[in-house]
XYZ file of C-alpha atoms in Angstrom:
729
model
C 0.000 0.000 0.000
C 1.255 3.515 -0.951
C 0.125 7.075 0.055
C -0.376 9.711 -2.677
C -1.742 13.294 -1.920
C -2.893 12.182 1.497
C -5.044 9.381 0.149
C -4.691 5.612 0.228
C -4.473 3.806 -3.110
C -4.642 -0.051 -3.292
C -1.752 -1.648 -5.021
C -1.997 -5.344 -6.105
C 1.322 -7.115 -6.275
C 1.645 -8.910 -9.579
C 3.591 -12.140 -10.045
C 7.190 -11.946 -11.150
C 7.462 -13.873 -14.406
C 10.965 -14.728 -15.417
C 12.283 -14.676 -18.925
C 14.198 -18.003 -18.759
C 13.228 -19.060 -22.264
C 14.826 -15.881 -23.712
C 18.316 -17.072 -22.749
C 18.332 -19.547 -25.653
C 17.030 -16.916 -28.102
C 19.898 -14.491 -27.572
C 20.992 -11.225 -26.118
C 19.915 -9.080 -29.071
C 16.349 -10.335 -29.069
C 16.117 -9.751 -25.302
C 17.370 -6.205 -25.698
C 14.788 -5.425 -28.400
C 12.015 -6.965 -26.323
C 12.997 -4.874 -23.304
C 12.859 -1.714 -25.427
C 9.379 -2.639 -26.635
C 8.336 -3.406 -23.057
C 9.564 0.027 -21.938
C 7.454 1.686 -24.620
C 4.432 -0.369 -23.628
C 4.969 0.505 -19.981
C 5.109 4.205 -20.822
C 1.779 3.886 -22.630
C 0.315 2.067 -19.656
C 1.618 4.746 -17.283
C -0.175 7.402 -19.301
C -3.377 5.415 -19.019
C -2.811 4.979 -15.296
C -2.342 8.736 -14.845
C -5.712 9.295 -16.524
C -7.289 6.750 -14.294
C -5.726 8.349 -11.225
C -7.249 11.702 -12.159
C -10.596 10.002 -12.350
C -9.970 8.209 -9.086
C -9.324 11.487 -7.194
C -13.026 12.207 -7.423
C -13.757 8.749 -6.060
C -11.296 8.857 -3.152
C -14.098 9.372 -0.678
C -15.718 6.146 -1.808
C -12.490 4.213 -1.770
C -11.555 5.100 1.811
C -14.109 2.621 3.065
C -12.797 -0.085 0.729
C -9.167 0.412 1.681
C -9.321 -2.137 4.469
C -10.833 -4.745 2.165
C -8.256 -4.033 -0.516
C -5.452 -4.341 2.037
C -6.573 -7.837 2.943
C -6.960 -8.774 -0.730
C -3.515 -7.352 -1.492
C -1.985 -9.410 1.289
C -3.611 -12.539 -0.119
C -2.437 -11.608 -3.600
C 1.094 -11.099 -2.317
C 1.052 -14.530 -0.729
C -0.274 -16.051 -3.945
C 2.336 -14.123 -5.891
C 5.111 -15.506 -3.730
C 3.834 -19.034 -4.255
C 3.568 -18.426 -7.986
C 7.081 -17.013 -8.083
C 8.404 -20.108 -6.365
C 6.528 -22.368 -8.792
C 7.722 -20.287 -11.758
C 11.305 -20.537 -10.514
C 10.987 -24.304 -10.275
C 9.426 -24.394 -13.740
C 12.265 -22.255 -15.120
C 14.829 -24.589 -13.599
C 13.096 -27.582 -15.063
C 12.688 -25.867 -18.426
C 16.385 -25.052 -18.473
C 17.201 -28.658 -17.626
C 14.769 -29.796 -20.318
C 16.400 -27.500 -22.874
C 19.821 -28.862 -21.951
C 18.489 -32.405 -22.092
C 16.894 -31.535 -25.422
C 20.234 -30.435 -26.868
C 21.977 -33.509 -25.553
C 19.161 -35.704 -26.791
C 19.424 -34.144 -30.260
C 23.157 -34.787 -30.299
C 22.591 -38.373 -29.180
C 19.887 -38.780 -31.817
C 22.307 -37.582 -34.492
C 24.942 -40.013 -33.308
C 22.366 -42.793 -33.212
C 21.260 -41.893 -36.743
C 24.824 -42.134 -37.992
C 25.226 -45.423 -36.136
C 21.972 -46.686 -37.626
C 23.186 -45.781 -41.116
C 26.383 -47.711 -40.494
C 24.397 -50.629 -39.100
C 22.135 -50.589 -42.169
C 25.192 -50.744 -44.418
C 26.629 -53.584 -42.355
C 23.289 -55.367 -42.431
C 23.136 -55.088 -46.237
C 26.658 -56.505 -46.481
C 25.709 -59.331 -44.129
C 22.625 -60.084 -46.262
C 24.793 -60.254 -49.392
C 27.251 -62.575 -47.675
C 24.317 -64.647 -46.456
C 23.006 -65.047 -50.017
C 26.473 -66.065 -51.242
C 26.768 -68.603 -48.446
C 23.316 -70.005 -49.197
C 24.285 -70.447 -52.856
C 27.528 -72.167 -51.908
C 25.700 -74.359 -49.425
C 23.273 -75.398 -52.163
C 26.224 -76.276 -54.411
C 27.843 -78.314 -51.625
C 24.576 -80.146 -50.977
C 24.238 -80.896 -54.700
C 27.815 -82.237 -54.823
C 27.143 -84.248 -51.685
C 24.046 -85.837 -53.279
C 26.119 -86.695 -56.373
C 28.773 -88.289 -54.210
C 26.154 -90.360 -52.393
C 24.805 -91.571 -55.747
C 28.320 -92.513 -56.863
C 28.968 -94.309 -53.594
C 25.733 -96.310 -53.975
C 26.723 -97.243 -57.538
C 30.165 -98.321 -56.390
C 28.647 -100.420 -53.619
C 26.422 -102.149 -56.167
C 29.451 -102.776 -58.381
C 31.349 -104.243 -55.443
C 28.434 -106.541 -54.775
C 28.492 -107.654 -58.418
C 32.249 -108.268 -58.084
C 31.646 -110.412 -55.028
C 28.994 -112.375 -56.943
C 31.417 -112.860 -59.830
C 34.119 -114.037 -57.431
C 31.718 -116.602 -55.956
C 30.863 -117.744 -59.479
C 34.549 -118.113 -60.340
C 35.059 -120.177 -57.219
C 32.216 -122.508 -58.236
C 33.730 -122.709 -61.745
C 37.112 -123.610 -60.252
C 35.493 -126.367 -58.186
C 33.760 -127.695 -61.319
C 37.096 -127.604 -63.178
C 38.741 -129.598 -60.394
C 35.976 -132.171 -60.605
C 36.454 -132.338 -64.382
C 40.182 -132.848 -63.877
C 39.407 -135.776 -61.612
C 37.110 -137.231 -64.267
C 39.841 -136.762 -66.886
C 42.335 -138.533 -64.646
C 39.928 -141.476 -64.428
C 39.542 -141.401 -68.213
C 43.326 -141.423 -68.562
C 43.554 -144.480 -66.381
C 40.973 -146.201 -68.556
C 42.920 -145.135 -71.627
C 46.109 -146.680 -70.231
C 44.243 -149.959 -69.951
C 43.057 -149.585 -73.529
C 46.584 -148.694 -74.693
C 47.821 -151.970 -73.171
C 45.353 -153.765 -75.409
C 46.039 -151.603 -78.538
C 49.642 -152.492 -79.359
C 48.762 -153.031 -83.029
C 47.816 -149.380 -83.677
C 51.133 -147.885 -82.580
C 52.499 -147.404 -86.102
C 49.607 -145.119 -87.131
C 50.330 -142.780 -84.285
C 53.597 -141.441 -85.770
C 51.836 -139.024 -88.064
C 49.500 -138.021 -85.301
C 52.470 -137.448 -83.020
C 53.866 -135.005 -85.546
C 50.541 -133.207 -85.459
C 50.674 -133.163 -81.698
C 54.190 -131.700 -81.844
C 52.896 -128.887 -84.025
C 50.082 -128.356 -81.578
C 52.616 -128.262 -78.772
C 54.540 -125.557 -80.605
C 51.330 -123.586 -80.925
C 50.721 -124.068 -77.218
C 54.243 -122.777 -76.537
C 53.542 -119.692 -78.635
C 50.308 -119.166 -76.664
C 52.236 -119.520 -73.443
C 54.796 -116.914 -74.546
C 51.930 -114.543 -75.434
C 50.404 -115.135 -72.005
C 53.769 -114.398 -70.411
C 53.968 -111.104 -72.339
C 50.460 -110.177 -71.190
C 51.403 -110.926 -67.610
C 54.483 -108.710 -67.919
C 52.288 -105.877 -69.271
C 49.862 -106.330 -66.395
C 52.779 -106.189 -63.955
C 54.023 -102.972 -65.580
C 50.553 -101.434 -65.289
C 50.375 -102.417 -61.630
C 53.782 -100.861 -61.014
C 52.507 -97.644 -62.612
C 49.465 -97.693 -60.314
C 51.753 -98.244 -57.350
C 53.804 -95.207 -58.380
C 50.587 -93.175 -58.644
C 49.654 -94.272 -55.124
C 53.075 -93.174 -53.881
C 52.635 -89.762 -55.549
C 49.238 -89.413 -53.922
C 50.691 -90.250 -50.553
C 53.275 -87.496 -51.047
C 50.480 -85.095 -52.052
C 48.556 -85.918 -48.874
C 51.721 -85.229 -46.831
C 52.012 -81.849 -48.545
C 48.388 -81.085 -47.751
C 48.945 -81.947 -44.116
C 51.903 -79.542 -44.065
C 49.706 -76.867 -45.656
C 47.111 -77.421 -42.918
C 49.846 -76.883 -40.298
C 50.868 -73.680 -42.059
C 47.261 -72.493 -42.020
C 47.091 -73.157 -38.276
C 50.233 -71.084 -37.763
C 48.696 -68.296 -39.859
C 45.573 -68.365 -37.698
C 47.712 -68.023 -34.585
C 49.461 -65.024 -36.146
C 46.067 -63.492 -36.933
C 45.055 -63.959 -33.280
C 48.222 -62.094 -32.225
C 47.371 -59.292 -34.664
C 43.894 -59.061 -33.132
C 45.414 -58.723 -29.646
C 47.636 -55.878 -30.928
C 44.562 -54.200 -32.418
C 42.841 -54.449 -29.031
C 45.795 -52.647 -27.452
C 45.549 -49.871 -30.058
C 41.813 -49.566 -29.400
C 42.507 -49.170 -25.676
C 44.926 -46.348 -26.492
C 42.198 -44.710 -28.589
C 39.796 -44.971 -25.632
C 42.347 -43.151 -23.461
C 42.618 -40.426 -26.110
C 38.844 -40.078 -26.182
C 38.851 -39.676 -22.396
C 41.387 -36.866 -22.727
C 39.184 -35.248 -25.355
C 36.225 -35.553 -22.957
C 38.252 -33.702 -20.294
C 38.995 -30.952 -22.811
C 35.290 -30.767 -23.647
C 34.476 -30.419 -19.918
C 36.905 -27.480 -19.694
C 35.193 -25.900 -22.692
C 31.810 -26.429 -21.018
C 33.106 -24.606 -17.914
C 34.136 -21.648 -20.056
C 30.703 -21.685 -21.650
C 29.141 -21.707 -18.173
C 31.087 -18.553 -17.322
C 29.750 -16.889 -20.461
C 26.232 -17.955 -19.478
C 26.683 -16.398 -16.049
C 27.691 -13.139 -17.680
C 24.635 -13.199 -19.913
C 22.464 -14.014 -16.871
C 23.789 -10.958 -15.015
C 22.978 -8.727 -17.975
C 19.577 -10.374 -18.210
C 19.005 -9.695 -14.500
C 19.707 -6.016 -14.997
C 17.198 -5.823 -17.818
C 14.692 -7.814 -15.762
C 15.023 -5.394 -12.864
C 14.179 -2.523 -15.149
C 11.131 -4.282 -16.551
C 9.914 -5.390 -13.128
C 10.260 -1.832 -11.788
C 8.073 -0.574 -14.588
C 5.538 -3.373 -14.165
C 5.105 -3.370 -10.364
C 4.092 0.320 -10.454
C 0.787 -0.652 -12.151
C -0.349 -3.547 -9.867
C -3.377 -1.686 -8.361
C -6.410 -3.369 -9.915
C -8.380 -6.391 -8.731
C -8.915 -7.641 -12.278
C -5.226 -8.428 -12.526
C -5.542 -10.468 -9.325
C -8.121 -12.706 -11.056
C -5.883 -13.131 -14.084
C -3.023 -14.056 -11.781
C -5.146 -16.729 -10.135
C -6.039 -18.194 -13.538
C -2.406 -18.159 -14.582
C -1.542 -19.845 -11.306
C -3.868 -22.724 -12.120
C -2.454 -23.020 -15.645
C 1.098 -22.981 -14.391
C 0.361 -25.612 -11.762
C -1.076 -27.885 -14.488
C 1.922 -27.261 -16.721
C 4.334 -27.919 -13.876
C 2.628 -31.229 -13.142
C 2.791 -32.155 -16.836
C 6.503 -31.259 -16.947
C 7.112 -33.381 -13.858
C 5.337 -36.335 -15.474
C 7.406 -35.906 -18.632
C 10.599 -35.750 -16.588
C 9.693 -38.957 -14.768
C 8.870 -40.653 -18.091
C 12.190 -39.565 -19.572
C 14.076 -40.825 -16.509
C 12.303 -44.207 -16.627
C 12.960 -44.535 -20.373
C 16.628 -43.659 -19.935
C 16.960 -46.202 -17.125
C 15.257 -48.910 -19.201
C 17.481 -48.107 -22.198
C 20.595 -48.315 -20.036
C 19.466 -51.642 -18.544
C 18.708 -53.024 -22.030
C 22.114 -51.952 -23.290
C 23.824 -53.534 -20.291
C 21.948 -56.787 -20.988
C 22.991 -56.604 -24.649
C 26.614 -56.113 -23.600
C 26.426 -59.171 -21.328
C 24.884 -61.206 -24.160
C 27.683 -60.091 -26.495
C 30.274 -61.173 -23.927
C 28.634 -64.577 -23.662
C 28.632 -64.911 -27.457
C 32.354 -64.040 -27.529
C 33.083 -66.718 -24.909
C 31.090 -69.294 -26.903
C 32.986 -68.399 -30.085
C 36.335 -68.758 -28.308
C 35.292 -72.220 -27.081
C 34.237 -73.181 -30.616
C 37.627 -72.050 -31.987
C 39.453 -74.235 -29.467
C 37.253 -77.202 -30.364
C 37.944 -76.607 -34.079
C 41.700 -76.602 -33.433
C 41.402 -79.907 -31.588
C 39.352 -81.364 -34.470
C 42.007 -80.260 -36.970
C 44.716 -81.952 -34.908
C 42.644 -85.141 -34.750
C 42.155 -84.998 -38.541
C 45.898 -84.611 -38.965
C 46.598 -87.678 -36.832
C 43.937 -89.689 -38.714
C 45.477 -88.615 -42.052
C 48.907 -89.798 -40.897
C 47.433 -93.138 -39.836
C 45.718 -93.474 -43.223
C 49.032 -92.807 -44.966
C 50.671 -95.552 -42.887
C 47.893 -97.998 -43.726
C 48.199 -97.134 -47.448
C 51.945 -97.763 -47.348
C 51.398 -101.119 -45.645
C 48.807 -102.146 -48.262
C 51.261 -101.045 -50.975
C 53.982 -103.269 -49.519
C 51.592 -106.227 -49.223
C 50.492 -105.723 -52.821
C 54.145 -105.691 -53.977
C 54.860 -108.906 -52.075
C 51.818 -110.595 -53.633
C 52.926 -109.552 -57.135
C 56.437 -110.853 -56.548
C 55.039 -114.189 -55.292
C 52.818 -114.534 -58.338
C 55.724 -113.771 -60.696
C 57.879 -116.412 -58.953
C 55.063 -118.972 -59.279
C 54.745 -118.228 -62.997
C 58.504 -118.601 -63.500
C 58.467 -121.988 -61.733
C 55.536 -123.091 -63.887
C 57.484 -122.121 -67.027
C 60.499 -124.124 -65.844
C 58.324 -127.175 -65.136
C 56.705 -126.821 -68.537
C 60.110 -126.692 -70.266
C 61.276 -129.806 -68.377
C 58.072 -131.685 -69.290
C 58.525 -130.568 -72.882
C 62.053 -132.070 -73.002
C 60.820 -135.348 -71.517
C 57.972 -135.512 -74.039
C 60.335 -134.929 -76.936
C 62.626 -137.743 -75.712
C 59.684 -140.092 -75.297
C 58.351 -139.197 -78.767
C 61.745 -139.981 -80.317
C 61.731 -143.366 -78.580
C 58.185 -144.061 -79.709
C 58.785 -143.100 -83.358
C 61.458 -145.818 -83.592
C 59.244 -148.584 -82.198
C 55.669 -147.765 -83.227
C 54.138 -150.132 -85.838
C 50.534 -150.617 -84.900
C 47.956 -147.845 -85.491
C 44.538 -149.208 -86.319
C 43.067 -149.523 -82.854
C 44.665 -146.346 -81.468
C 43.192 -143.962 -84.069
C 39.714 -143.992 -82.570
C 41.163 -143.581 -79.113
C 43.351 -140.709 -80.298
C 40.298 -139.041 -81.837
C 38.482 -139.311 -78.548
C 41.504 -137.875 -76.808
C 41.642 -135.021 -79.318
C 37.972 -134.273 -78.700
C 38.629 -134.247 -74.983
C 41.639 -131.999 -75.584
C 39.486 -129.641 -77.663
C 36.886 -129.518 -74.909
C 39.552 -128.905 -72.304
C 41.060 -126.159 -74.506
C 37.631 -124.522 -74.852
C 37.164 -124.655 -71.109
C 40.644 -123.248 -70.608
C 39.895 -120.404 -73.049
C 36.643 -119.659 -71.211
C 38.522 -119.554 -67.938
C 41.117 -117.240 -69.511
C 38.341 -114.961 -70.760
C 36.759 -114.957 -67.304
C 40.165 -114.135 -65.774
C 40.651 -111.303 -68.274
C 37.200 -110.007 -67.396
C 38.137 -110.179 -63.734
C 41.270 -108.160 -64.431
C 39.249 -105.638 -66.443
C 36.715 -105.395 -63.642
C 39.509 -104.883 -61.139
C 41.031 -102.144 -63.267
C 37.613 -100.477 -63.648
C 37.059 -100.692 -59.891
C 40.510 -99.210 -59.309
C 39.727 -96.345 -61.708
C 36.414 -95.725 -59.997
C 38.191 -95.669 -56.662
C 40.588 -93.084 -58.093
C 37.600 -91.009 -59.263
C 36.071 -91.304 -55.806
C 39.292 -90.247 -54.149
C 39.473 -87.221 -56.465
C 35.865 -86.331 -55.616
C 36.645 -86.674 -51.912
C 39.656 -84.375 -52.327
C 37.466 -81.806 -54.113
C 34.927 -81.994 -51.292
C 37.704 -81.604 -48.724
C 38.938 -78.487 -50.522
C 35.403 -77.092 -50.557
C 35.010 -77.858 -46.873
C 38.290 -76.059 -46.172
C 37.092 -73.028 -48.144
C 33.836 -72.994 -46.166
C 35.793 -73.244 -42.905
C 37.960 -70.290 -43.947
C 34.873 -68.249 -44.810
C 33.283 -69.146 -41.495
C 36.445 -68.034 -39.716
C 36.412 -64.720 -41.605
C 32.761 -64.184 -40.708
C 33.531 -64.979 -37.074
C 36.336 -62.391 -37.103
C 34.003 -59.793 -38.644
C 31.330 -60.626 -36.082
C 33.886 -60.212 -33.271
C 34.904 -56.820 -34.676
C 31.247 -55.773 -34.770
C 30.781 -56.940 -31.192
C 33.834 -54.992 -30.035
C 32.600 -51.857 -31.845
C 29.145 -52.252 -30.278
C 30.703 -52.636 -26.814
C 32.804 -49.514 -27.342
C 29.738 -47.584 -28.517
C 27.812 -48.689 -25.438
C 30.700 -47.577 -23.217
C 30.771 -44.212 -24.994
C 27.010 -43.810 -24.542
C 27.292 -44.604 -20.830
C 30.104 -42.077 -20.431
C 28.133 -39.407 -22.284
C 25.100 -40.174 -20.128
C 27.173 -39.778 -16.953
C 28.669 -36.526 -18.267
C 25.209 -35.212 -19.140
C 23.947 -36.095 -15.622
C 26.866 -34.236 -14.062
C 26.272 -31.223 -16.307
C 22.561 -31.176 -15.431
C 23.350 -31.287 -11.723
C 25.803 -28.428 -12.121
C 23.256 -26.387 -14.022
C 20.613 -27.060 -11.372
C 23.005 -25.790 -8.688
C 23.726 -22.675 -10.772
C 20.015 -22.033 -11.230
C 19.419 -22.386 -7.492
C 22.080 -19.747 -6.884
C 20.424 -17.558 -9.502
C 17.087 -17.943 -7.688
C 18.692 -16.836 -4.445
C 20.158 -13.801 -6.205
C 16.772 -13.171 -7.809
C 15.044 -13.133 -4.419
C 17.570 -10.615 -3.092
C 17.097 -8.481 -6.200
C 13.326 -8.760 -5.708
C 13.586 -7.169 -2.255
C 15.659 -4.361 -3.726
C 13.084 -3.877 -6.467
C 10.224 -3.686 -3.991
C 12.024 -0.908 -2.124
C 12.576 0.889 -5.419
C 8.894 0.406 -6.320
C 7.819 2.122 -3.095
C 10.001 5.060 -4.072
C 8.715 5.094 -7.662
C 5.013 4.990 -6.727
C 5.386 8.645 -5.643
C 6.132 9.511 -9.266
C 3.285 7.472 -10.843
C 1.436 10.693 -11.842
C 4.246 11.505 -14.259
C 4.240 8.037 -15.906
C 0.638 7.077 -16.697
C 1.640 5.494 -19.986
C 3.506 2.636 -18.325
C 0.331 0.725 -17.475
C -0.494 0.067 -21.118
C 3.069 -1.044 -21.709
C 2.894 -3.450 -18.807
C -0.313 -5.025 -20.109
C 1.099 -5.428 -23.586
C 4.293 -6.898 -22.161
C 2.292 -9.371 -20.132
C 0.313 -10.405 -23.206
C 3.498 -10.813 -25.222
C 5.048 -12.853 -22.432
C 2.002 -15.095 -22.272
C 2.071 -15.601 -26.056
C 5.796 -16.308 -26.081
C 5.399 -18.785 -23.225
C 2.607 -20.593 -25.051
C 4.655 -20.758 -28.264
C 7.746 -22.002 -26.456
C 5.740 -24.622 -24.605
C 4.118 -25.834 -27.824
C 7.512 -26.017 -29.526
C 8.922 -27.954 -26.578
C 6.033 -30.400 -26.655
C 6.426 -30.944 -30.400
C 10.197 -31.415 -30.215
C 9.937 -33.754 -27.235
C 7.262 -35.856 -28.955
C 9.311 -35.991 -32.183
C 12.468 -37.001 -30.340
C 10.601 -39.662 -28.409
C 9.175 -41.086 -31.650
C 12.625 -41.051 -33.273
C 14.155 -42.690 -30.228
C 11.513 -45.427 -30.200
C 12.027 -46.042 -33.949
C 15.793 -46.258 -33.450
C 15.287 -48.669 -30.553
C 13.008 -50.853 -32.701
C 15.565 -50.859 -35.524
C 18.287 -51.892 -33.084
C 16.099 -54.749 -31.867
C 15.530 -55.865 -35.480
C 19.276 -55.784 -36.125
C 19.828 -57.815 -32.975
C 17.270 -60.438 -34.040
C 18.851 -60.617 -37.528
C 22.284 -61.141 -35.972
C 20.889 -63.949 -33.802
C 19.325 -65.599 -36.891
C 22.687 -65.405 -38.709
C 24.462 -66.941 -35.714
C 21.957 -69.830 -35.636
C 22.477 -70.423 -39.386
C 26.270 -70.412 -38.975
C 25.962 -73.016 -36.195
C 23.698 -75.179 -38.395
C 26.231 -74.966 -41.248
C 29.039 -76.026 -38.931
C 26.964 -78.986 -37.711
C 26.216 -80.022 -41.323
C 29.899 -79.813 -42.243
C 30.842 -81.955 -39.261
C 28.199 -84.548 -40.200
C 29.419 -84.618 -43.809
C 33.025 -85.085 -42.694
C 32.003 -87.944 -40.384
C 29.979 -89.609 -43.166
C 32.827 -89.250 -45.671
C 35.258 -90.778 -43.164
C 32.889 -93.689 -42.529
C 32.501 -94.306 -46.272
C 36.272 -94.206 -46.808
C 36.678 -96.727 -44.008
C 34.019 -98.981 -45.560
C 35.750 -98.798 -48.965
C 39.087 -99.722 -47.398
C 37.463 -102.681 -45.632
C 35.882 -103.836 -48.893
C 39.198 -103.537 -50.748
C 40.913 -105.591 -48.073
C 38.159 -108.215 -48.328
C 38.624 -108.277 -52.088
C 42.395 -108.804 -51.667
C 41.739 -111.618 -49.187
C 39.410 -113.241 -51.761
C 42.188 -113.028 -54.391
C 44.811 -114.607 -52.099
C 42.981 -117.999 -51.799
C 43.165 -118.221 -55.620
C 46.958 -118.104 -55.400
C 46.881 -120.775 -52.702
C 44.705 -122.953 -54.921
C 47.180 -122.466 -57.770
C 50.046 -123.581 -55.573
C 48.031 -126.651 -54.499
C 47.290 -127.460 -58.142
C 50.964 -127.098 -58.913
C 51.850 -129.573 -56.180
C 49.177 -131.975 -57.477
C 50.658 -131.650 -60.975
C 54.101 -132.485 -59.624
C 52.669 -135.503 -57.827
C 51.057 -136.688 -61.090
C 54.381 -136.261 -62.861
C 56.144 -138.263 -60.171
C 53.518 -141.030 -60.501
C 54.046 -141.079 -64.264
C 57.804 -141.340 -63.775
C 57.330 -144.269 -61.349
C 55.084 -145.976 -63.852
C 57.685 -145.398 -66.565
C 60.337 -147.032 -64.331
C 58.097 -150.020 -63.774
C 57.519 -150.350 -67.517
C 61.251 -150.280 -68.191
C 61.697 -153.092 -65.656
C 59.142 -155.237 -67.496
C 60.526 -154.548 -71.010
C 62.995 -157.412 -70.974
C 60.546 -160.306 -70.604
C 57.675 -158.562 -72.322
C 58.861 -156.336 -75.210
C 55.450 -155.661 -76.784
C 53.715 -154.953 -73.517
C 56.603 -152.740 -72.502
C 56.163 -150.651 -75.633
C 52.444 -150.347 -74.950
C 53.107 -149.204 -71.401
C 55.696 -146.702 -72.575
C 53.314 -145.305 -75.170
C 50.489 -145.014 -72.613
C 52.700 -143.270 -70.090
C 53.893 -140.868 -72.793
C 50.340 -140.001 -73.819
C 49.312 -139.469 -70.208
C 52.294 -137.190 -69.593
C 51.574 -135.240 -72.819
C 47.912 -134.742 -71.928
C 48.661 -133.689 -68.359
C 51.403 -131.304 -69.515
C 49.136 -129.687 -72.124
C 46.268 -129.361 -69.658
C 48.437 -127.893 -66.926
C 50.119 -125.526 -69.372
C 46.757 -124.212 -70.557
C 45.411 -123.988 -67.022
C 48.391 -122.192 -65.454
């Protein structure tokens, strides 16, 4: 309450509205606004002076209402103080919101750049995924082809086993036929004893038989040449096997070199981690420099706040002079309600932002823990892969040893067969010399032919049949050799296909290792980004706390300046008659302030809503990227499992093929044993014939004709057995 010309005039204290939002706009705009406010206040003061002139006539009426106005003014002052406190709190929160807004915009920009990088990485990952899917399809197609080839080879091996069983039955039948022929020969010896008269006709037939023997010798030489060629071919195959063994050794050495390269790459990665730690230290130093810059900026803000306080004092001095009407009290009450609602809304928004930030931080911490777990799992998988590679190396060395042993056994078998053939040739030459000597003896003494011609014809027919059987057996043996060569070629083709598949598997393993390295790099970058975000969040919290403390100090200074202004207002109310125009200015300033507040609040709401939407969209995109990365990890694990299964199946099939080859070699070895037994039986027959010849020579003296018959029979038996054995072996 003030006294003017001895009369009491009610003065309503108006709320002190701060101009906190004008700090962001700038010093120039604030200066222009203060000038406009001064003009408006001058206009309002003029209007107030006119009203005061009118009120002089009504002073008598107002004396009675002075007491009521005093009470109302006291209430208004109390309300004004409450409103000032609420406005100060709102200004502090608005300043913090503006700072948070700037930081949030910067974070949004960084997140946008990170999202762009993540989109690029995701596109690259999708391309690599498509390439891997195509290669996987090719590997599956090759695997199906290999399975078909393996099934065909198994069927062929079964057919070979059937053929071997058939040959065994044929050999048994041939042995039985040989027994029958031996019985026939015994019967023929008895007939020869009775057919002494037909010996002379056999001379010509013996010449024919000699020619046939020469033909048989030529056939035997041809067979020997064929056997030598077969031996040469087998030696060539053995050399090829040796070259392949050397190639496998080289591949094993290459695998060791690759392991050493991987270890070197791991060392390089550790060095890169050290360099990244150094970069983190540099970034921390840069953050300290940025904090020093922020302190300098705070000092500049304090300077601008002091200048703003001076201008605010001037405006408040001009405005408080015109707080005398009750209508303004009502407007203040309405504004109080509006401000209380706005303050509550700002508090709710602040709580929402805090909860969202806490949830985002917790989600990021969970993501970081998941990434660490993934890194541990990948390290375990790498160790398991190294162990598998070492096991494969040891298995490859064992396979090389087994191949060398089979090669030595095969060489020994070939040498044994060659020695058997040489012995058979020597026996054949010795039997040939004996036959020639016996034929010379018989040509001197043969005179009777008539009865032996029919017998000789029968023998020739039997010889022809035996020759046909021998030719069939030779053809079957040649087919067996052809089948063996075809099987060996098919095995070579299979081994080549297996080598191709192994190379493809190695390429896939290398690609998987590269993808794992890239994934580890991405994980490390994501962890570093999360650390940077946490550090920026901590820095922003510290800055906000510092700003809040500064604003509290400003409020204290503002309260002290308010007391000074009230004292100045009491002094200036004496001069209100000279400044009636200031009332209009004050009203216009208040309207402008209300409009500017509404605009700023609307802009804040819009920006906050936009940033929240952008933040939610970025969070959703990050979740999608996370799910896509998990899907890729699951696919990589499935591919590794498939590769392991294929390697195990290929190893099992190789083992089965080796077992079948060994079984086939064991089937071939009894044939050699049977040949040796036949050879011994042939020698026993020859020894029996020699004994019979000795007995015949003993009987020649008393019985010359019978002796000749016995000699001729023994000679024929020896000739037939020699021819048969020569054709057979």
